[in-house]
PDB file of C-alpha atoms in Angstrom:
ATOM      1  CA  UNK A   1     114.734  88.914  78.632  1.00 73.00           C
ATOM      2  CA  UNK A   2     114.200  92.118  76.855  1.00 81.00           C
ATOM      3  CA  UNK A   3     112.911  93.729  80.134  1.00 80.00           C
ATOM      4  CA  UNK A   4     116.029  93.012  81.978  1.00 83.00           C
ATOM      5  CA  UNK A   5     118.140  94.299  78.587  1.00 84.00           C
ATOM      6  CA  UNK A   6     116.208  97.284  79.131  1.00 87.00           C
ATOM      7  CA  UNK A   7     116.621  97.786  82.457  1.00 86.00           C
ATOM      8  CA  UNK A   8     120.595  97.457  82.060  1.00 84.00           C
ATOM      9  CA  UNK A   9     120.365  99.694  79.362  1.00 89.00           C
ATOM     10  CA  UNK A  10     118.706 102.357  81.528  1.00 89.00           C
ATOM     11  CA  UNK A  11     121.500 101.780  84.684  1.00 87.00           C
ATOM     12  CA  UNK A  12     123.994 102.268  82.087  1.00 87.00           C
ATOM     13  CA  UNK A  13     122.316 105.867  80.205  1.00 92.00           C
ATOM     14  CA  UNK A  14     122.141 106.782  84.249  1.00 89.00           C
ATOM     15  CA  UNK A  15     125.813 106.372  84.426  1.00 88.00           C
ATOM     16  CA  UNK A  16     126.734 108.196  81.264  1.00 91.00           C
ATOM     17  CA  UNK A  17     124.394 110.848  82.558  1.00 88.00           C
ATOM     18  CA  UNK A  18     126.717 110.766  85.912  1.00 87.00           C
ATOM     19  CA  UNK A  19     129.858 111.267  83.730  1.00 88.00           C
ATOM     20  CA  UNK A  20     128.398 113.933  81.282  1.00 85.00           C
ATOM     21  CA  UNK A  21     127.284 115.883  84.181  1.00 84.00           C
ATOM     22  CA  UNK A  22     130.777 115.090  86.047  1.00 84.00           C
ATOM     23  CA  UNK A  23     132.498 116.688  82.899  1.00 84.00           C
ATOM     24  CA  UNK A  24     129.826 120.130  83.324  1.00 80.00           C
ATOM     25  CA  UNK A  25     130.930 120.543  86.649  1.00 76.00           C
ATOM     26  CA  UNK A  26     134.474 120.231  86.180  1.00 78.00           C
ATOM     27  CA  UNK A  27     134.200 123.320  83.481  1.00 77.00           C
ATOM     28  CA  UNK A  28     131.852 124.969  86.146  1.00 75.00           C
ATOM     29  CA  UNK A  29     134.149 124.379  88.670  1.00 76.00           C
ATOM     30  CA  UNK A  30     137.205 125.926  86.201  1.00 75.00           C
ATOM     31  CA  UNK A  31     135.189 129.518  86.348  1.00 77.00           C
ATOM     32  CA  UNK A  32     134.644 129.551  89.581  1.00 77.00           C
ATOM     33  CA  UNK A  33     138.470 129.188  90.316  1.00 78.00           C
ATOM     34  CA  UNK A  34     139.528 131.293  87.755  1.00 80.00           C
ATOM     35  CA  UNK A  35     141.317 134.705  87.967  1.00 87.00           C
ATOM     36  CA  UNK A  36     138.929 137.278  88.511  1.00 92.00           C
ATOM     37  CA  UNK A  37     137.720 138.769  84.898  1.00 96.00           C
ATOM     38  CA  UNK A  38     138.253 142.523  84.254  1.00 95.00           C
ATOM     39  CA  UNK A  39     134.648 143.806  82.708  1.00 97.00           C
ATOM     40  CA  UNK A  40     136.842 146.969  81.554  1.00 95.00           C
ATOM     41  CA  UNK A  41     138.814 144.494  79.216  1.00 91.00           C
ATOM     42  CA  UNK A  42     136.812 142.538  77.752  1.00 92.00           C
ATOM     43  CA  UNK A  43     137.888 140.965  74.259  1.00 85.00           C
ATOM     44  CA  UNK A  44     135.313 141.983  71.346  1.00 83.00           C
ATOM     45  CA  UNK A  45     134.012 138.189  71.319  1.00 83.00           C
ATOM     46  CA  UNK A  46     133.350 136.768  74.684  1.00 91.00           C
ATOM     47  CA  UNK A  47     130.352 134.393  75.998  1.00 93.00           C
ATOM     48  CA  UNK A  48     129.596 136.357  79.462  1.00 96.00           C
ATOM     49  CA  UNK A  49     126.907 133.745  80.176  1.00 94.00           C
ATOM     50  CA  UNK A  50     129.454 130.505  79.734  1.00 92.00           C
ATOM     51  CA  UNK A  51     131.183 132.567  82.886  1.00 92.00           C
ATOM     52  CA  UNK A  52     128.194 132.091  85.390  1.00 92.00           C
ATOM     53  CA  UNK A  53     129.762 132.300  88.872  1.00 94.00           C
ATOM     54  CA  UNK A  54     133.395 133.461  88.162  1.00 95.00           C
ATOM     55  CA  UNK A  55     134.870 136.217  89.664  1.00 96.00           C
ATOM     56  CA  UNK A  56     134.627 139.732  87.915  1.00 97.00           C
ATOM     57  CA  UNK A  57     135.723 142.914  88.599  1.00 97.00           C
ATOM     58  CA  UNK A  58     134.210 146.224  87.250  1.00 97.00           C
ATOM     59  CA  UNK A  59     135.362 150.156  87.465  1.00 98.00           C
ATOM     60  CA  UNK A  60     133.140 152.766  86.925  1.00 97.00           C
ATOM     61  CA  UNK A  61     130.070 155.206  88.122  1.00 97.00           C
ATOM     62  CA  UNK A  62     126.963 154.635  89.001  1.00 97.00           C
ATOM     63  CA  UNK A  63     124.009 155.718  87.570  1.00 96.00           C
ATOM     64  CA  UNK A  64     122.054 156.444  89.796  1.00 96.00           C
ATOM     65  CA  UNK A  65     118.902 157.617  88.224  1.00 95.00           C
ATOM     66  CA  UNK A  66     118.406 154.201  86.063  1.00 96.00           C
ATOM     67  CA  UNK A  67     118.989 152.753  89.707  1.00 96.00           C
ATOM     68  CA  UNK A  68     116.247 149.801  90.390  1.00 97.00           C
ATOM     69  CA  UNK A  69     114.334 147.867  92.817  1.00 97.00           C
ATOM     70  CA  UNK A  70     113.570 143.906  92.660  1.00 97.00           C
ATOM     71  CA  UNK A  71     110.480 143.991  94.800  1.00 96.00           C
ATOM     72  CA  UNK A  72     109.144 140.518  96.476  1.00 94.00           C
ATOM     73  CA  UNK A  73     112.868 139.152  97.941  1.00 96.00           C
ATOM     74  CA  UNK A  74     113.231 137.748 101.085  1.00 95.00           C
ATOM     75  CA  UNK A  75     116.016 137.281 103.366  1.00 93.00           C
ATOM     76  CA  UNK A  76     116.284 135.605 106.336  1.00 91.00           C
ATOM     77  CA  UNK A  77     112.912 135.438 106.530  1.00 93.00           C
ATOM     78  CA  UNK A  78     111.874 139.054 106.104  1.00 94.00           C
ATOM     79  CA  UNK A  79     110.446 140.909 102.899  1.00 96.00           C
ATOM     80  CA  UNK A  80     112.162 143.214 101.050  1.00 96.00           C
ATOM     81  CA  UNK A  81     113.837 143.988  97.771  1.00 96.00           C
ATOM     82  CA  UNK A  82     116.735 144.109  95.802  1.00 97.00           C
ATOM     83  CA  UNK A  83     118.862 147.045  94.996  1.00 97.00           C
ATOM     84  CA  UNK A  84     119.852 147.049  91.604  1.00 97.00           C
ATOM     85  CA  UNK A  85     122.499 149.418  90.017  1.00 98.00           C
ATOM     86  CA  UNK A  86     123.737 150.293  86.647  1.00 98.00           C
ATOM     87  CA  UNK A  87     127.933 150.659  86.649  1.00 98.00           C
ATOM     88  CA  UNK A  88     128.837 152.382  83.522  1.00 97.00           C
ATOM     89  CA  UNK A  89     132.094 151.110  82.988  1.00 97.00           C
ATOM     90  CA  UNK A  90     135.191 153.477  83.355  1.00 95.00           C
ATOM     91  CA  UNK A  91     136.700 153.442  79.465  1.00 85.00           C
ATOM     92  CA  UNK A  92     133.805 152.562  77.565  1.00 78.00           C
ATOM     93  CA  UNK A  93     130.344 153.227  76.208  1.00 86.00           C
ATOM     94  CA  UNK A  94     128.705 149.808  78.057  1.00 95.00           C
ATOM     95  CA  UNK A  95     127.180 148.951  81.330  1.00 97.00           C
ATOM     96  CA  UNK A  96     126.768 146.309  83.695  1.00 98.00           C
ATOM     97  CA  UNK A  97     123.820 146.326  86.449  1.00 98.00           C
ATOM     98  CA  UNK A  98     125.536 145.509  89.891  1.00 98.00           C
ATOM     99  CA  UNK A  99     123.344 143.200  92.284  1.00 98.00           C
ATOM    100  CA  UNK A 100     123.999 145.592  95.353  1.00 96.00           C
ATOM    101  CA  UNK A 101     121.960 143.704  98.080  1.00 95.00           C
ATOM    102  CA  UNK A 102     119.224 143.242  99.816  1.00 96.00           C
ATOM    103  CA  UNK A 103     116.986 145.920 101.491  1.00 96.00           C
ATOM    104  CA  UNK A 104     113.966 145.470 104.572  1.00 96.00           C
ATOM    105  CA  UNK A 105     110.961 146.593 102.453  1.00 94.00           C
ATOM    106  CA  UNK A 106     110.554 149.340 105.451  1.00 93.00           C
ATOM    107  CA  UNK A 107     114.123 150.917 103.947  1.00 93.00           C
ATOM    108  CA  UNK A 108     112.936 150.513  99.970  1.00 92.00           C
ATOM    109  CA  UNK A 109     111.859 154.027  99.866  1.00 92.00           C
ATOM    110  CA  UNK A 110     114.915 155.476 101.352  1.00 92.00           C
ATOM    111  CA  UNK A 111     116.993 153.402  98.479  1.00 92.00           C
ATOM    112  CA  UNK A 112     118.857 156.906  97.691  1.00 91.00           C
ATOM    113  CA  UNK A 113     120.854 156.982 101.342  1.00 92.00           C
ATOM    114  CA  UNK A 114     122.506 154.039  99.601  1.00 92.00           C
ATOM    115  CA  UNK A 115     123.925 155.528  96.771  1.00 94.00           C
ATOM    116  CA  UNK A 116     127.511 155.500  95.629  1.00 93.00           C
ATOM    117  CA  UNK A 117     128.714 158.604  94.128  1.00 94.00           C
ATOM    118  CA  UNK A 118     132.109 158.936  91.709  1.00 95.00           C
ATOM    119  CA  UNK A 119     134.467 156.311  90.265  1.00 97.00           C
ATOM    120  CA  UNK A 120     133.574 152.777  92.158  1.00 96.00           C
ATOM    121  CA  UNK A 121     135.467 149.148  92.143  1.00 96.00           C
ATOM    122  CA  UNK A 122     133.110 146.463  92.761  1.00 97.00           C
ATOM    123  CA  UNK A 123     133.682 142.585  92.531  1.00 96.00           C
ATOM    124  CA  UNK A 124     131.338 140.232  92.648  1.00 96.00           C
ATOM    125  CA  UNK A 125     130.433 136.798  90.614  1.00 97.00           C
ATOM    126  CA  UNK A 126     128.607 136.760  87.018  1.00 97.00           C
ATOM    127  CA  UNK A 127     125.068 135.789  87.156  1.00 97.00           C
ATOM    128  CA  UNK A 128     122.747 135.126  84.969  1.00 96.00           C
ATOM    129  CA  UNK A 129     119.450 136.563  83.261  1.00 96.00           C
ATOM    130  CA  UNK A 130     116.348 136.150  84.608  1.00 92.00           C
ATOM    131  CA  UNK A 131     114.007 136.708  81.574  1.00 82.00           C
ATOM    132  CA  UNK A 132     110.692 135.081  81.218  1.00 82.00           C
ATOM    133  CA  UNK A 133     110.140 132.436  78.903  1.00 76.00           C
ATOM    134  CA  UNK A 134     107.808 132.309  75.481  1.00 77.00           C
ATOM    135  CA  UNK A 135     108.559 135.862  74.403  1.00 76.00           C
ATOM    136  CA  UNK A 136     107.017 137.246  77.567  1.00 84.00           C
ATOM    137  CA  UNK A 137     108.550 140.749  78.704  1.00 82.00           C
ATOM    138  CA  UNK A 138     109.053 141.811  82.591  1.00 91.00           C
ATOM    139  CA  UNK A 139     107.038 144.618  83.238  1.00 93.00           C
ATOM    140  CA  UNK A 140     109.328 147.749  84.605  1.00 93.00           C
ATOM    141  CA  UNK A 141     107.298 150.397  86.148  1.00 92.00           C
ATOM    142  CA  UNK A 142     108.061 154.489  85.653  1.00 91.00           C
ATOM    143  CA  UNK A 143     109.121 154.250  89.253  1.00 90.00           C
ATOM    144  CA  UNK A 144     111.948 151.585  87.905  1.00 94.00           C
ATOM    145  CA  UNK A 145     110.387 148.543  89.594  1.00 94.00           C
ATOM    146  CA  UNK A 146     110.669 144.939  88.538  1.00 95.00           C
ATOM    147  CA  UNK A 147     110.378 141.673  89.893  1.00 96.00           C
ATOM    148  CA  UNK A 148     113.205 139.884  88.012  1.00 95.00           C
ATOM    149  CA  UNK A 149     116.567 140.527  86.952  1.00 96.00           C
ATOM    150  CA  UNK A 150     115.557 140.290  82.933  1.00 96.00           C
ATOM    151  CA  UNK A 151     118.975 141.849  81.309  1.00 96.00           C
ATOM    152  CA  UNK A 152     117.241 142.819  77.980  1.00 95.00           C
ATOM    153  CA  UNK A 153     114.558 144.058  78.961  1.00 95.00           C
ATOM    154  CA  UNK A 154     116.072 146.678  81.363  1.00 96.00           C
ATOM    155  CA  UNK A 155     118.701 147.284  78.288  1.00 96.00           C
ATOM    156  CA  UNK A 156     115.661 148.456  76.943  1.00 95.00           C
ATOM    157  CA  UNK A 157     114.327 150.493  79.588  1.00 95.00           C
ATOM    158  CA  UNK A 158     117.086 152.234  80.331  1.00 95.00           C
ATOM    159  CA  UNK A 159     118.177 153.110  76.682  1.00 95.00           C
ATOM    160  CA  UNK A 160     121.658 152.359  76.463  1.00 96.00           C
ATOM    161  CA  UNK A 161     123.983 148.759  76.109  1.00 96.00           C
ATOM    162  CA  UNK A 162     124.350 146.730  79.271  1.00 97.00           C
ATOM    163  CA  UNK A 163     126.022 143.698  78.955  1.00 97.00           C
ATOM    164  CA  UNK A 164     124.240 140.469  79.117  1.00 97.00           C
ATOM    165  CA  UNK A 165     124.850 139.232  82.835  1.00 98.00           C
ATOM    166  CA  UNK A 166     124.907 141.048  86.230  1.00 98.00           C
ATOM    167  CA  UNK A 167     127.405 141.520  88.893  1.00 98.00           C
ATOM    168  CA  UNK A 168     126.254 139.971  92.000  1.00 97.00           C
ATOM    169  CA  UNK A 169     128.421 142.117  94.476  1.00 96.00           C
ATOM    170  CA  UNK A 170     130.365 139.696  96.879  1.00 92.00           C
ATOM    171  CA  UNK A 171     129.939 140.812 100.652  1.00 85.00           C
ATOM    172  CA  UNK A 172     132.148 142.396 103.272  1.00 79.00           C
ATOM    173  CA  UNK A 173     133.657 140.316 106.109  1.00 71.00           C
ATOM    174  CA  UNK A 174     131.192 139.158 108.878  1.00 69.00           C
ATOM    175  CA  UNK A 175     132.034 142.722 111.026  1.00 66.00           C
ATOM    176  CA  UNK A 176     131.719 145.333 108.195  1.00 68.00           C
ATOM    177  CA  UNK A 177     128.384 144.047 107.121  1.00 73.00           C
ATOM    178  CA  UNK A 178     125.558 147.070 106.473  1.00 84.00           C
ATOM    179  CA  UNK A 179     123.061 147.568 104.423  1.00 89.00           C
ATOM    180  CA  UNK A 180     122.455 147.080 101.708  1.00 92.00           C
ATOM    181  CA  UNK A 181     123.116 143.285 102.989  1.00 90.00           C
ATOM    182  CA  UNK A 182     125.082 141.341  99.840  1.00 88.00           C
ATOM    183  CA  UNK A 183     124.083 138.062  98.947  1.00 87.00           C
ATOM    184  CA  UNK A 184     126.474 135.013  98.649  1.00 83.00           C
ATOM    185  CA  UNK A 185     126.845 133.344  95.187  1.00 86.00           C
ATOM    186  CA  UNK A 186     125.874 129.551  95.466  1.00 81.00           C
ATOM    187  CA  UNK A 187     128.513 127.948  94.229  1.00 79.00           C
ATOM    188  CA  UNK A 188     127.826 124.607  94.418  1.00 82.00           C
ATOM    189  CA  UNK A 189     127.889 121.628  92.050  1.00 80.00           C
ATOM    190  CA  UNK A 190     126.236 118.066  92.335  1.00 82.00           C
ATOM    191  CA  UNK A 191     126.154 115.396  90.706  1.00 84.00           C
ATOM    192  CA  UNK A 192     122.321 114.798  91.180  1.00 85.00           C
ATOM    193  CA  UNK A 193     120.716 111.629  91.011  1.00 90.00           C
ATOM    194  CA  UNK A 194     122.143 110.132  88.453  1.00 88.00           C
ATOM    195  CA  UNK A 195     123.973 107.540  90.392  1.00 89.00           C
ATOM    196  CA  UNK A 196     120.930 106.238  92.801  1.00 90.00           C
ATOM    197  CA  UNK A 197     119.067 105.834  89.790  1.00 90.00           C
ATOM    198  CA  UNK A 198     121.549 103.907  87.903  1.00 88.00           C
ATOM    199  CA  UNK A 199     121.783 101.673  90.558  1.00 91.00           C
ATOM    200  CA  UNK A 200     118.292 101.528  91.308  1.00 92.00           C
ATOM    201  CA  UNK A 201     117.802 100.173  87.440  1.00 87.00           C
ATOM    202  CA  UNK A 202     120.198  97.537  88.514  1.00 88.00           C
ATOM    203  CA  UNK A 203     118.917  96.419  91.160  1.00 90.00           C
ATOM    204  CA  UNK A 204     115.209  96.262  88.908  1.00 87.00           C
ATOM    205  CA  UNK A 205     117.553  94.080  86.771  1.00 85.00           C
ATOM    206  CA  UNK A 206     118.522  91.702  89.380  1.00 87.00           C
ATOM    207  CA  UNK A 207     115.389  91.009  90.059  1.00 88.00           C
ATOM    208  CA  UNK A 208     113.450  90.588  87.371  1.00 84.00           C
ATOM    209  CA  UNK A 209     116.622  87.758  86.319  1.00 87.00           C
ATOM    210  CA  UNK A 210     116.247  86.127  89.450  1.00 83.00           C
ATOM    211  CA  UNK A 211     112.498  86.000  88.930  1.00 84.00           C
ATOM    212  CA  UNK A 212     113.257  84.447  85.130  1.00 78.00           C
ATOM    213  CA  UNK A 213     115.391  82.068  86.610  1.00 83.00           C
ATOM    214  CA  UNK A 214     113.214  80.980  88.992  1.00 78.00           C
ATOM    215  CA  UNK A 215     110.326  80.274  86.727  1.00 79.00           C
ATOM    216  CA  UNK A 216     112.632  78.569  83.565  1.00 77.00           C
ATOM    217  CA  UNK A 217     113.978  76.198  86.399  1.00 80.00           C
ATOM    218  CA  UNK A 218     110.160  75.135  87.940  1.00 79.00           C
ATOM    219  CA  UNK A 219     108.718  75.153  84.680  1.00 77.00           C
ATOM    220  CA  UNK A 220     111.217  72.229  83.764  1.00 69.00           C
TER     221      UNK A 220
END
């Protein structure tokens, strides 16, 4: 008997699960939809990662020395790297590193015939940091050359205040599409297993009752 409590018990924490994680993605789903979020106005206390995936907007220059390369990305199937920018915000003392696309590894040394000069408008959606765990630091070459988009640790590198997320630029319609090639924000939310599990504890249930009640009734 306590076996089959326990296995009701478990269908049940499966479907609380489902619910919990129902209740993330409706907040989730909230940023996505929201108005786009002006980086130029932010409010002094703001949680920039609680945003992942809404839509921003920044204004500013470039700066195009502390300009970066992800190395190791594919897309579509071919090599290459990322092209990562600084933005220093128009109106302030802060910056935010733009996520301008994705490069064949044959163009990575020509990055600079991609640069944006003077005042820029980009939107894209908030991402998130892609530090290493357990105190580990990414390793940024003199050449600025990463393989990870770890916030802090280009902060540090470049010497002045970024803020903690990056702008993952959204891309042009299908016919205006040049490189750098922008990536496309995956924006989508699932509920995960929670309710094939619940019911597979059920059906555990069921049949470890049915196999009580078969031996209570030939054992009398």
């Amino acid at each position: 008997m306590l076996g089959i409590v326990f296995l009701v018990r478990l269908g049940f924490w499966q479907l609380e699960r489902l619910e919990w994680r129902r209740g993330e993605n409706a907040v989730k789903a909230a940023e996505i939809n929201a108005a786009p979020l002006s980086l130029n106005n932010l409010p002094t206390a703001i949680d920039l990662p609680a945003m992942w995936n809404r839509q921003a907007t920044a204004v500013g220059q470039y700066d195009l020395a502390g300009q970066l390369l992800v190395r190791s990305q594919n897309y579509e199937g071919q090599p290459g790297v990322y092209l990562l920018v600084p933005l220093v915000l128009e109106g302030g003392d802060v910056a935010v590193l733009v996520h301008r696309g994705w490069l064949p590894s044959a163009e990575a040394a020509n990055a600079a015939d991609y640069h944006q000069t003077g005042v820029v408008s980009v939107t894209g959606r908030i991402q998130l940091s892609e530090g290493l765990s357990g105190g580990r630091v990414t390793e940024i070459t003199a050449d600025n050359e990463l393989f990870r988009i770890d916030v802090p640790a280009i902060a540090d590198h470049l010497g002045y205040p970024i803020l903690p997320v990056y702008l993952l630029e959204e891309p042009p319609p299908p016919p205006d599409r040049e490189l750098p090639y922008q990536l496309t924000a995956d924006l989508t939310l699932d509920e995960g297993d929670h309710l094939s599990y619940a019911i597979q504890w059920f059906i555990f249930a069921a049949m470890l009752t049915g196999i009580y009640t078969y031996l209570v009734a030939k054992s009398r």
